[in-house]
mmCIF file of C-alpha atoms and ligand atoms in Angstrom:
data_model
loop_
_atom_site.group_PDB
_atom_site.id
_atom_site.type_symbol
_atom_site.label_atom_id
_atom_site.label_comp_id
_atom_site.label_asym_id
_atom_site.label_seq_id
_atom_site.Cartn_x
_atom_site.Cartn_y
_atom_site.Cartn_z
ATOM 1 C CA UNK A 29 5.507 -17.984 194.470
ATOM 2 C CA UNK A 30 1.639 -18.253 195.930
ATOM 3 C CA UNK A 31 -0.498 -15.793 194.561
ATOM 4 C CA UNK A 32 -1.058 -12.780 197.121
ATOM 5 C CA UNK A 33 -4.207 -12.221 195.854
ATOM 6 C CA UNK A 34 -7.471 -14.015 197.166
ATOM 7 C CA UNK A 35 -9.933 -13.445 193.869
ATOM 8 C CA UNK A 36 -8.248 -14.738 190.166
ATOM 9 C CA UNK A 37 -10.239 -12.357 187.720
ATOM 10 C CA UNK A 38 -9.077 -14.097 184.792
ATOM 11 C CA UNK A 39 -12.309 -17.470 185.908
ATOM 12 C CA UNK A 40 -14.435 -14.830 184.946
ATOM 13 C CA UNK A 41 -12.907 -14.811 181.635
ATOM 14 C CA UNK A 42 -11.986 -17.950 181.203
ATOM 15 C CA UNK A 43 -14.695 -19.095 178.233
ATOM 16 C CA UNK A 44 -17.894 -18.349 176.638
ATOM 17 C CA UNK A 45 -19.975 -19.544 179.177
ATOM 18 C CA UNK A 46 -18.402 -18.048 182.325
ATOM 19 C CA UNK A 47 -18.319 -14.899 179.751
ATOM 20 C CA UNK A 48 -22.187 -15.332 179.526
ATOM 21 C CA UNK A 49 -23.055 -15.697 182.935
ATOM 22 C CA UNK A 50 -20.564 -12.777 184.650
ATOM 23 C CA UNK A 51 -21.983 -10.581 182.213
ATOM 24 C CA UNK A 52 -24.395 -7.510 183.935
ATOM 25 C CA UNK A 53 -24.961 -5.266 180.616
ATOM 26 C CA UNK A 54 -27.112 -7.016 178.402
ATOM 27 C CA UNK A 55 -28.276 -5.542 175.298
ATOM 28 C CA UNK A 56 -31.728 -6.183 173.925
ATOM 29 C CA UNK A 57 -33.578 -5.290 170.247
ATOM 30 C CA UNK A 58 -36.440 -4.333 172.006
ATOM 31 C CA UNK A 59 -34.558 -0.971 173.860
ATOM 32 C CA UNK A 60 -34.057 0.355 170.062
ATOM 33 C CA UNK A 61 -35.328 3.346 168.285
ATOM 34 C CA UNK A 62 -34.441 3.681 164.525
ATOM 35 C CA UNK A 63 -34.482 7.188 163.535
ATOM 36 C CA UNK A 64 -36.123 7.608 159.746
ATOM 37 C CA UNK A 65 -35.818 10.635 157.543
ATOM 38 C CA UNK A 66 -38.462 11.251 155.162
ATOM 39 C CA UNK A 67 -37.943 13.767 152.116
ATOM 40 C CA UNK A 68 -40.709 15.491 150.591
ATOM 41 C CA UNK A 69 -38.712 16.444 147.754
ATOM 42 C CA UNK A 70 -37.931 12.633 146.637
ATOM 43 C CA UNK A 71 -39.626 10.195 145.348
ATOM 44 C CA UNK A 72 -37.156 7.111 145.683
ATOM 45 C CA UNK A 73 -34.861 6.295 148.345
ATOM 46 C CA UNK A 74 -31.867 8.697 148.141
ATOM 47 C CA UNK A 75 -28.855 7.157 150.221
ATOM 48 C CA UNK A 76 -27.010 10.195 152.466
ATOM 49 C CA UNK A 77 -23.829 10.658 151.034
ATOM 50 C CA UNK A 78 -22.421 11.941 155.134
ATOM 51 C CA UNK A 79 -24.612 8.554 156.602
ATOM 52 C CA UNK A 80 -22.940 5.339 155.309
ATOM 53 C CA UNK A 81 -25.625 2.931 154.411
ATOM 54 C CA UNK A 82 -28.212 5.100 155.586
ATOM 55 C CA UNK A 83 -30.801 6.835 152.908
ATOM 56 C CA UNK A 84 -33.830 9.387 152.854
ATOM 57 C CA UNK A 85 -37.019 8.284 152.289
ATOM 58 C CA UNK A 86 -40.019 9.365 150.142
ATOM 59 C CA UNK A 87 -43.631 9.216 151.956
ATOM 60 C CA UNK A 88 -44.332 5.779 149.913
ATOM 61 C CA UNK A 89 -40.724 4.070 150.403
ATOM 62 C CA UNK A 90 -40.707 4.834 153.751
ATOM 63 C CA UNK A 91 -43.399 2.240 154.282
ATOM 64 C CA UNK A 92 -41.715 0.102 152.430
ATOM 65 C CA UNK A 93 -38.821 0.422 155.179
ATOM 66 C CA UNK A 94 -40.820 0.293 157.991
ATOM 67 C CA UNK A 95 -41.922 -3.161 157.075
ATOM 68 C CA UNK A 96 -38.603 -4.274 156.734
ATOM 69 C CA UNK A 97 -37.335 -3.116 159.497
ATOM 70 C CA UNK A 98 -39.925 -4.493 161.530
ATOM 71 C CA UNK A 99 -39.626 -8.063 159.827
ATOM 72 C CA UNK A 100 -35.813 -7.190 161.263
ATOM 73 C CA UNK A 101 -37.079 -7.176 164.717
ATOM 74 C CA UNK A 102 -37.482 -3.059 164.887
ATOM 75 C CA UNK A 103 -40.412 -1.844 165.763
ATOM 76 C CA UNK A 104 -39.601 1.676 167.151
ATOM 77 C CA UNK A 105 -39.590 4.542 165.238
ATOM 78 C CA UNK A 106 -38.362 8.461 165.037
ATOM 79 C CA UNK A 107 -39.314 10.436 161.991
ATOM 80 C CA UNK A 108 -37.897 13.302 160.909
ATOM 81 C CA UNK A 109 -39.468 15.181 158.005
ATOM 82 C CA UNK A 110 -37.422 16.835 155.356
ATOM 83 C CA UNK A 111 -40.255 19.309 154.028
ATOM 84 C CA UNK A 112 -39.822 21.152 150.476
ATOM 85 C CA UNK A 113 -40.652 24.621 151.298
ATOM 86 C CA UNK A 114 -38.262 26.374 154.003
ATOM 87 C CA UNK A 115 -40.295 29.357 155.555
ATOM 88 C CA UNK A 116 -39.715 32.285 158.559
ATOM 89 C CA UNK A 117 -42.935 31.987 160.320
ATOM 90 C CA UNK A 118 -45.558 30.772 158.225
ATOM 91 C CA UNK A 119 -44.813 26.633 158.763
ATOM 92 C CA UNK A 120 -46.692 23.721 156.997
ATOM 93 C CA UNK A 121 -46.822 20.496 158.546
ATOM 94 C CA UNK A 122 -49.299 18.965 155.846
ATOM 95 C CA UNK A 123 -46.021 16.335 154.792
ATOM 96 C CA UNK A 124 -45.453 14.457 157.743
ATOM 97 C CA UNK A 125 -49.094 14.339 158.899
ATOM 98 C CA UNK A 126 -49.900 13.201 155.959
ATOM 99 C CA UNK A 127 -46.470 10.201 156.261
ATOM 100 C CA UNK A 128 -47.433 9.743 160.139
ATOM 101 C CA UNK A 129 -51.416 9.258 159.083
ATOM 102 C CA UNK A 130 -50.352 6.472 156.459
ATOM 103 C CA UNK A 131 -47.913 4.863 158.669
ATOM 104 C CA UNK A 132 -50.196 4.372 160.993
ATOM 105 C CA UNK A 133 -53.014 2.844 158.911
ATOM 106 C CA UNK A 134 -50.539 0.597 157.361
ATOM 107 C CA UNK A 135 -49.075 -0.776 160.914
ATOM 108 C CA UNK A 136 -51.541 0.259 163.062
ATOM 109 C CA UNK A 137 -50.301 -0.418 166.709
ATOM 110 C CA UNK A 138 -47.530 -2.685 166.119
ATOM 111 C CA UNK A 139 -44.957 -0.449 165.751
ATOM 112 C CA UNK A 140 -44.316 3.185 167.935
ATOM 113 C CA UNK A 141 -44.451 6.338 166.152
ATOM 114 C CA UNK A 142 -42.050 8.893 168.162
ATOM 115 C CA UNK A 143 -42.062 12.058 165.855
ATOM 116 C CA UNK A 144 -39.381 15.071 166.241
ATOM 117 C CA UNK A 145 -40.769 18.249 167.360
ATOM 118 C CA UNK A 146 -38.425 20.862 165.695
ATOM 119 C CA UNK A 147 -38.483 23.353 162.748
ATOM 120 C CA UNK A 148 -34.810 24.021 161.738
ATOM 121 C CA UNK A 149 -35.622 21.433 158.787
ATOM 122 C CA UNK A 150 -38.693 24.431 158.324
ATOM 123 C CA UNK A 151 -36.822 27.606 158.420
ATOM 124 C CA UNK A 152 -34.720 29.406 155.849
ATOM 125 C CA UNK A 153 -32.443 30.085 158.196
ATOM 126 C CA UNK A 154 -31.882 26.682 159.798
ATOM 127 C CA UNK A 155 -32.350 27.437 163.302
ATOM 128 C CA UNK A 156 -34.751 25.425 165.989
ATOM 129 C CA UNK A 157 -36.478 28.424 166.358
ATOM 130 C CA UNK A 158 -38.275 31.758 165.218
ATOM 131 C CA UNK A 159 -36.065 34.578 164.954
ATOM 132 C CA UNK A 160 -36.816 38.286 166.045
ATOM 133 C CA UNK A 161 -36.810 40.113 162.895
ATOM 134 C CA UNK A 162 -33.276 41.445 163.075
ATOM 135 C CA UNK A 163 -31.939 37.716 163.204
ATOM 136 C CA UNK A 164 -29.768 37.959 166.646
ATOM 137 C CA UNK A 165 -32.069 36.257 168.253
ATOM 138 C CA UNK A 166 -34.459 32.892 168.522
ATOM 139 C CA UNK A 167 -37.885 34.211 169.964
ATOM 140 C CA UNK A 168 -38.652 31.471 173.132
ATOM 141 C CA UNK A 169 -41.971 32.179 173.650
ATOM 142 C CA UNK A 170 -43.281 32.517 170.299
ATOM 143 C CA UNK A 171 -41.444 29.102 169.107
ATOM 144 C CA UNK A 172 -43.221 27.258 171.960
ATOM 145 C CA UNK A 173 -46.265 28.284 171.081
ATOM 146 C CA UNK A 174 -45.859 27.265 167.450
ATOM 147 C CA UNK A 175 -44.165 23.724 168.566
ATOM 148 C CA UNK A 176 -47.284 23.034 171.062
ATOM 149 C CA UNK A 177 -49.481 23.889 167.739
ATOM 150 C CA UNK A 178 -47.441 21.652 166.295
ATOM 151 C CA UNK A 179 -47.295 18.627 168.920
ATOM 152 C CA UNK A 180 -50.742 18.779 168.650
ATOM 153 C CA UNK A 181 -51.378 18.338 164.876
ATOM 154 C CA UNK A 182 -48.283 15.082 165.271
ATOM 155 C CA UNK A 183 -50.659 13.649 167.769
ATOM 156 C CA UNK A 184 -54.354 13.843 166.028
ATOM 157 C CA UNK A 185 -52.133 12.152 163.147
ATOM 158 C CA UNK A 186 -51.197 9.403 165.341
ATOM 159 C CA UNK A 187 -47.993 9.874 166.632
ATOM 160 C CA UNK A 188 -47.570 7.984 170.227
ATOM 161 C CA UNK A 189 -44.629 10.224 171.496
ATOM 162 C CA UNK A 190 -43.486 13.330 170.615
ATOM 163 C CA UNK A 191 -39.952 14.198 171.373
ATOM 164 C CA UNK A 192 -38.812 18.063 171.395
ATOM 165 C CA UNK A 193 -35.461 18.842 170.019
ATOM 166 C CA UNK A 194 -35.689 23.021 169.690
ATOM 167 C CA UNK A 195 -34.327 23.385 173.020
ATOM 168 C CA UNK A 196 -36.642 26.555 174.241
ATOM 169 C CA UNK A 197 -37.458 27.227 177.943
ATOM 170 C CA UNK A 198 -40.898 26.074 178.779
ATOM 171 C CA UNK A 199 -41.607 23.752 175.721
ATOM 172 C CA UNK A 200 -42.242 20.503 177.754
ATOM 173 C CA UNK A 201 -44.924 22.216 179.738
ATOM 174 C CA UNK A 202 -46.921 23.945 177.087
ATOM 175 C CA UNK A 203 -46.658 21.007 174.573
ATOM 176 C CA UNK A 204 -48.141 18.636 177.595
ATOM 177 C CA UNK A 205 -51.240 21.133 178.514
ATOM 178 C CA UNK A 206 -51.819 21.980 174.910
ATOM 179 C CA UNK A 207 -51.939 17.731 174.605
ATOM 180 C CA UNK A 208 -54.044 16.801 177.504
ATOM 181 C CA UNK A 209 -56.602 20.144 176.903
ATOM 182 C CA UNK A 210 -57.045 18.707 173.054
ATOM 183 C CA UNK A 211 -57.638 14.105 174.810
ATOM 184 C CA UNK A 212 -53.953 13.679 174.050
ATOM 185 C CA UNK A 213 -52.764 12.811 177.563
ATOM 186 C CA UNK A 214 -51.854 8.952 176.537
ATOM 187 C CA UNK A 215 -49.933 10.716 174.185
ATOM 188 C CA UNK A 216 -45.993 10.657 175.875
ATOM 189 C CA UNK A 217 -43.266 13.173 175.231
ATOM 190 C CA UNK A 218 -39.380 12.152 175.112
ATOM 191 C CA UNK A 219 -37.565 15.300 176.104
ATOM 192 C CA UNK A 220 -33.866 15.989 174.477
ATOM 193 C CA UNK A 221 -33.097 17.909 177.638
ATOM 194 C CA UNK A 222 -29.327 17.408 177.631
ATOM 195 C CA UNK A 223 -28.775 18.122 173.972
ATOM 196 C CA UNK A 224 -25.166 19.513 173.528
ATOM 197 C CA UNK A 225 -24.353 22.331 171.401
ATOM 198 C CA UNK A 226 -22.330 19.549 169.097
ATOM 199 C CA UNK A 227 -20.126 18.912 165.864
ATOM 200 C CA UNK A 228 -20.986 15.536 165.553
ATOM 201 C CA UNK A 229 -24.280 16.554 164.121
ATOM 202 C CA UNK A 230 -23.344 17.181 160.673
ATOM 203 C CA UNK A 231 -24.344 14.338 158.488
ATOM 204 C CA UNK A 232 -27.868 14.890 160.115
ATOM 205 C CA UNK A 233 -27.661 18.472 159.185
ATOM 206 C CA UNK A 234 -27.043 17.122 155.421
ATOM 207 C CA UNK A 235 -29.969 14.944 155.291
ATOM 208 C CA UNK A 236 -32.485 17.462 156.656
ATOM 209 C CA UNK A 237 -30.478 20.043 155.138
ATOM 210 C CA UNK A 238 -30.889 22.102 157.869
ATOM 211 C CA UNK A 239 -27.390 23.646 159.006
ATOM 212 C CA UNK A 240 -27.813 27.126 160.264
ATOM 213 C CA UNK A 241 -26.634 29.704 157.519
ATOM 214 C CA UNK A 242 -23.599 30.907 158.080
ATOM 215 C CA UNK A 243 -24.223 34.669 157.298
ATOM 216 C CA UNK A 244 -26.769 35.300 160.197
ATOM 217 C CA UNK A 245 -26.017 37.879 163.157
ATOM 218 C CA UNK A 246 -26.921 34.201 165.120
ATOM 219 C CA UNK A 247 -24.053 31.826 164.804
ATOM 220 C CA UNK A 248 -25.039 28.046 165.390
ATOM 221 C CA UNK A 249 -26.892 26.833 167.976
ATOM 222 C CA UNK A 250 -24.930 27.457 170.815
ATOM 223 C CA UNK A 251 -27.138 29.875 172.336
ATOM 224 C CA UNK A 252 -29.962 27.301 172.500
ATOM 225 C CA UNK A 253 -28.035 24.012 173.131
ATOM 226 C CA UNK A 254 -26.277 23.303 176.247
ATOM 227 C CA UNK A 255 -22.496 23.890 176.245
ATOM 228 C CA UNK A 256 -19.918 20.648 176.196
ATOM 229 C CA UNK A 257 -18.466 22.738 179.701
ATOM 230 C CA UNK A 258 -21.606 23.014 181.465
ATOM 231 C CA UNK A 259 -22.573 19.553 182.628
ATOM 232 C CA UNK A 260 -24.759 20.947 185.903
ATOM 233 C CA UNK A 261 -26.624 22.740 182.552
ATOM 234 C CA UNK A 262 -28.109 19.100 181.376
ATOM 235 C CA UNK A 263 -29.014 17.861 185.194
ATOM 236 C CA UNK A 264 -31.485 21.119 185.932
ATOM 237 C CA UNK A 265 -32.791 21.044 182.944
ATOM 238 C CA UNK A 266 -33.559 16.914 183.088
ATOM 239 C CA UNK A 267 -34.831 17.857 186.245
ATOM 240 C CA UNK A 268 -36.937 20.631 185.233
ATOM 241 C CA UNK A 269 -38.519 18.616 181.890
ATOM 242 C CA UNK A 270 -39.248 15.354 184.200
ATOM 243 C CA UNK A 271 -41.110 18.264 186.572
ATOM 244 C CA UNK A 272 -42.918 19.726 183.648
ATOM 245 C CA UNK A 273 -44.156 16.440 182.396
ATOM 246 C CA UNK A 274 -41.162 14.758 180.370
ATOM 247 C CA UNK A 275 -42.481 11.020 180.019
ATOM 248 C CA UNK A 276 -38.565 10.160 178.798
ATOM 249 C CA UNK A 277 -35.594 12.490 178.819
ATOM 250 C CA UNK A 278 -32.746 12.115 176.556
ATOM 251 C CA UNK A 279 -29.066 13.094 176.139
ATOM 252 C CA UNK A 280 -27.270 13.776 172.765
ATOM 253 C CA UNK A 281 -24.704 12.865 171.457
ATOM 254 C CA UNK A 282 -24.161 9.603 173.759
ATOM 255 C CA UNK A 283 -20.428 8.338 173.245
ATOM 256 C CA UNK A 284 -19.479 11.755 174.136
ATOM 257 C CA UNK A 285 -21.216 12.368 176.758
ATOM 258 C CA UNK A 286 -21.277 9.305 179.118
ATOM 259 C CA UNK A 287 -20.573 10.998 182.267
ATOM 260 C CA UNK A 288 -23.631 13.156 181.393
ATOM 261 C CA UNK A 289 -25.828 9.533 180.906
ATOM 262 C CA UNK A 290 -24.232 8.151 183.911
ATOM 263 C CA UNK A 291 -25.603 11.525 186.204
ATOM 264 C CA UNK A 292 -29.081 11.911 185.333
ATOM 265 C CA UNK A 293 -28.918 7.701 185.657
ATOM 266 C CA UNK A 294 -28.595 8.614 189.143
ATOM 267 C CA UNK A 295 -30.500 11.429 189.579
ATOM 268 C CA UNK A 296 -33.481 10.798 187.753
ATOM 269 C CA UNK A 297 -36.084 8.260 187.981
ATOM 270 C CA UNK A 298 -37.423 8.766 184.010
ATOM 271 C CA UNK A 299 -36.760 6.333 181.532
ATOM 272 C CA UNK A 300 -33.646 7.685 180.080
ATOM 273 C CA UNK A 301 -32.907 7.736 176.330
ATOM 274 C CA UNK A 302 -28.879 8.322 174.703
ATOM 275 C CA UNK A 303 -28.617 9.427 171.337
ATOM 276 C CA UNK A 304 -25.793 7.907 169.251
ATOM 277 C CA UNK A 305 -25.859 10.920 166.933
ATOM 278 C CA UNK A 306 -25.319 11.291 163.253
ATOM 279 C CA UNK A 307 -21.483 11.806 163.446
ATOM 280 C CA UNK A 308 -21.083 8.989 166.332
ATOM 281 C CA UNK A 309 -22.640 6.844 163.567
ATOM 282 C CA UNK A 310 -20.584 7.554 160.358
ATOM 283 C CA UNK A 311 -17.217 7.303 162.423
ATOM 284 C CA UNK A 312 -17.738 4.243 163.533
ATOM 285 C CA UNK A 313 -18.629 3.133 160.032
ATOM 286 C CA UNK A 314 -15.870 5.285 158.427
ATOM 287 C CA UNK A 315 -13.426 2.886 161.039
ATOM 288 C CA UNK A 316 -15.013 0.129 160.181
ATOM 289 C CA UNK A 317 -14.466 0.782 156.183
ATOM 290 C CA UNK A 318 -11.044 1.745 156.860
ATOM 291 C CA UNK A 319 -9.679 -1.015 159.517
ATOM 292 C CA UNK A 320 -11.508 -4.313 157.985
ATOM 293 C CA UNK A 321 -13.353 -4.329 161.532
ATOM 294 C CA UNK A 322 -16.851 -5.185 161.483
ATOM 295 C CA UNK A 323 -19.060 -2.540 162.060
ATOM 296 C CA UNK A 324 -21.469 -4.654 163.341
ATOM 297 C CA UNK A 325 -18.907 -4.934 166.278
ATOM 298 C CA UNK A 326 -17.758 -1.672 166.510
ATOM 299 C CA UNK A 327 -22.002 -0.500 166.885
ATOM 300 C CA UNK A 328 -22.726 -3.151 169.278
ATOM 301 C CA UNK A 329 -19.403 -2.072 172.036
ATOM 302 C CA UNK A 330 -20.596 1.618 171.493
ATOM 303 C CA UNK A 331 -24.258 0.534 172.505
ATOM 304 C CA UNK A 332 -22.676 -1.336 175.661
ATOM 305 C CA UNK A 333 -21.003 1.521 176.930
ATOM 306 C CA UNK A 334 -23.917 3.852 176.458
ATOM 307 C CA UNK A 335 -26.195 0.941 178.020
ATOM 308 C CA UNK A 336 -23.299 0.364 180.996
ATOM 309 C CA UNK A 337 -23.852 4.239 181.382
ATOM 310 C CA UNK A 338 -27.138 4.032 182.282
ATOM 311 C CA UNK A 339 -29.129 4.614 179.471
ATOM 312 C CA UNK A 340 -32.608 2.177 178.790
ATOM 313 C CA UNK A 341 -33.350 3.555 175.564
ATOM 314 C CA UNK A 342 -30.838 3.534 172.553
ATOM 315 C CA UNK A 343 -31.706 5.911 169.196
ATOM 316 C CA UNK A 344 -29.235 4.524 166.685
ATOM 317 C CA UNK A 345 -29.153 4.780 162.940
ATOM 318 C CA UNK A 346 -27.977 0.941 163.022
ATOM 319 C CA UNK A 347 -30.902 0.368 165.176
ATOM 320 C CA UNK A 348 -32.727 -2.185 162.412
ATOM 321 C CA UNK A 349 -29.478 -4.209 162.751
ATOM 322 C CA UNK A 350 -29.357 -4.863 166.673
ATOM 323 C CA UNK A 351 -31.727 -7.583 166.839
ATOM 324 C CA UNK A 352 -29.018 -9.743 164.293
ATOM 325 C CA UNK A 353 -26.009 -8.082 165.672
ATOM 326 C CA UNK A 354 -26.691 -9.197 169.249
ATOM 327 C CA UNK A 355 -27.711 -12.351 168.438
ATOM 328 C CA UNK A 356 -25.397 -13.345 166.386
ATOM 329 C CA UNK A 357 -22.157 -12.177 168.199
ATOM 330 C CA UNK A 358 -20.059 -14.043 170.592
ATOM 331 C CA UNK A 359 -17.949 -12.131 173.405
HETATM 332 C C1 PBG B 30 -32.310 19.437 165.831
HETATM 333 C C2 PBG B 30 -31.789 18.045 165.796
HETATM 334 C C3 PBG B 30 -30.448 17.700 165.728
HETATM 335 C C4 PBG B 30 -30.390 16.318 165.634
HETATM 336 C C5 PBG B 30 -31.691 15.837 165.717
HETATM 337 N N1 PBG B 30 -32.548 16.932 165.824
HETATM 338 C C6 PBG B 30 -29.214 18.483 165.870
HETATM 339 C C7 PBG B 30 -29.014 19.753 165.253
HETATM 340 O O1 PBG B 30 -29.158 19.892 164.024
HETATM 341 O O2 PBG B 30 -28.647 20.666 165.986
HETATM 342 C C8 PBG B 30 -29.107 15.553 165.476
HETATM 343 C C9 PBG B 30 -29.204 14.106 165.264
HETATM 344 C C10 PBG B 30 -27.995 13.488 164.686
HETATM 345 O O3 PBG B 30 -26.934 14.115 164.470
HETATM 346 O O4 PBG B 30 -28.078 12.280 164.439
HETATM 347 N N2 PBG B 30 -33.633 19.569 165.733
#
């Protein structure tokens, strides 16, 4: 019988180089950030127990990473302090200016220095946020004025991007006058603006040991993050961060979230960032233990669908493996 059909998919298919040349979503190193944590309570890498091959670094090993990494073909960072001393209002930032200062002076402007603007690794309580006194409630205005305080004393250290993840109304805004009124307007700012109230955060929560405490009148972050039903939530609030001066806006987690990726694709014209979260991460690697699969391969089909999404910009813990990974695999 003739085939009905007037197109054979299967040429396309047919062998590596037709493979090659059909192909539209094309991973690159270069689109990579690795996210870093760095413990002020440690003083030699401590692997996270939640984060298979993944560890926390002290404020000297962590340059010691960096350098391998970049020798690895990474050269894109996001740093997220772990400080000693948990506090209610009173926050010290001393630790990671400090890391961010030396980092700099040791790499100068080879690599890019995106720091976390957030202080639920800060607070007793674990929040993103200052809480009224009664603990029902995470104060908005009084937490962006402390992050812009904050954004500021990342950028005289030498951060090139600082990237909000406290979720409060108005942040983007205040962090970008308080920037450009201090000479800080090459400095950019990656927005999470469609971060998801999640449970695939948890082995993040473990290395930052920041998970909310469990007794508090405010339960988890839901009141803060968007909600997994909402999806018009993450489009006005891209929206409104690109108006208020988001240089990059992000969503979180990615594999979960595609659809979300794939709409602000559309709708906005920023660079757009995906994070493949903590507990993306170590289930993928937990599959990859169990089944015998490689996780290399397992990383790299996870990055393609978040690229195919939309997505230019990939945070992944496996980030300082992508450069290998993609060119070593075959499709
Ligand atoms: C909060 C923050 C979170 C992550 C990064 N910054 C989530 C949270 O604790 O609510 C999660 C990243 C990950 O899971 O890899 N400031």
């Amino acid at each position: 019988m003739t085939n009905p059909y007037p197109i054979n998919q299967r040429r396309y298919r047919s062998n590596v180089h037709m493979r090659e040349l059909a192909a539209t979503v094309l991973l690159n190193h270069k689109q990579f950030i690795q996210p870093l944590f760095i413990d002020e309570s440690i003083s030699t890498d401590q692997p996270i127990a939640t984060l298979e091959g993944i560890s926390s670094h002290s404020s000297t090993t962590v340059l010691t990473q960096i350098a391998a990494d970049v020798h690895a073909g990474c050269n894109k960072f996001l740093l997220f302090p772990v400080p000693k001393n948990k506090a209610e209002t009173a926050f010290q930032y001393d630790f990671i200016i400090d890391v961010i200062k030396a980092i700099r002076q040791q790499f100068g402007n080879s690599i890019w220095i995106a720091a976390d603007l957030c202080l639920c690794a800060y607070t007793t309580h674990g929040h993103c946020g200052i809480l009224h006194s009664n603990h029902t409630r995470v104060l908005n205005d009084a937490t962006v004025q402390e992050l812009s305080r904050y954004a500021l004393l990342l950028a005289e250290a030498g951060a090139d991007c600082i990237a909000p993840s406290d979720m409060m109304d108005g942040r983007i805004a205040a962090i970008r006058q308080c920037l450009n009124n201090n000479g800080f307007d090459a400095v950019s700012i990656m927005s999470y603006s469609a971060k998801f109230s999640s449970h695939f955060y948890g082995p993040f929560r473990d290395a930052c040991r920041s998970t909310p405490q469990p007794q508090l009148a405010l339960q988890g972050r839901s009141s803060y993050q968007l909600s997994c039903r909402h999806p018009q939530d993450a489009l006005q609030t891209a929206w409104r961060d690109a108006a208020e001066g988001a240089d990059m806006v992000m969503v979180k987690p990615a594999l979960a979230y595609l659809d979300i990726i794939a709409l602000l694709k559309q709708e906005l014209q920023t660079p757009l960032a995906a994070y493949h979260v903590s507990g993306e991460y170590q289930s993928l690697q937990l599959l990859a233990a169990q089944s015998g699969t490689a996780a290399s391969l397992l990383h790299i089909e996870a990055w393609t669908a978040i690229a195919r999404a939309g997505a230019g910009i990939i945070i992944s813990y496996a980030a300082r493996h992508a450069k290998k990974w993609i060119d070593a695999i075959t499709y």
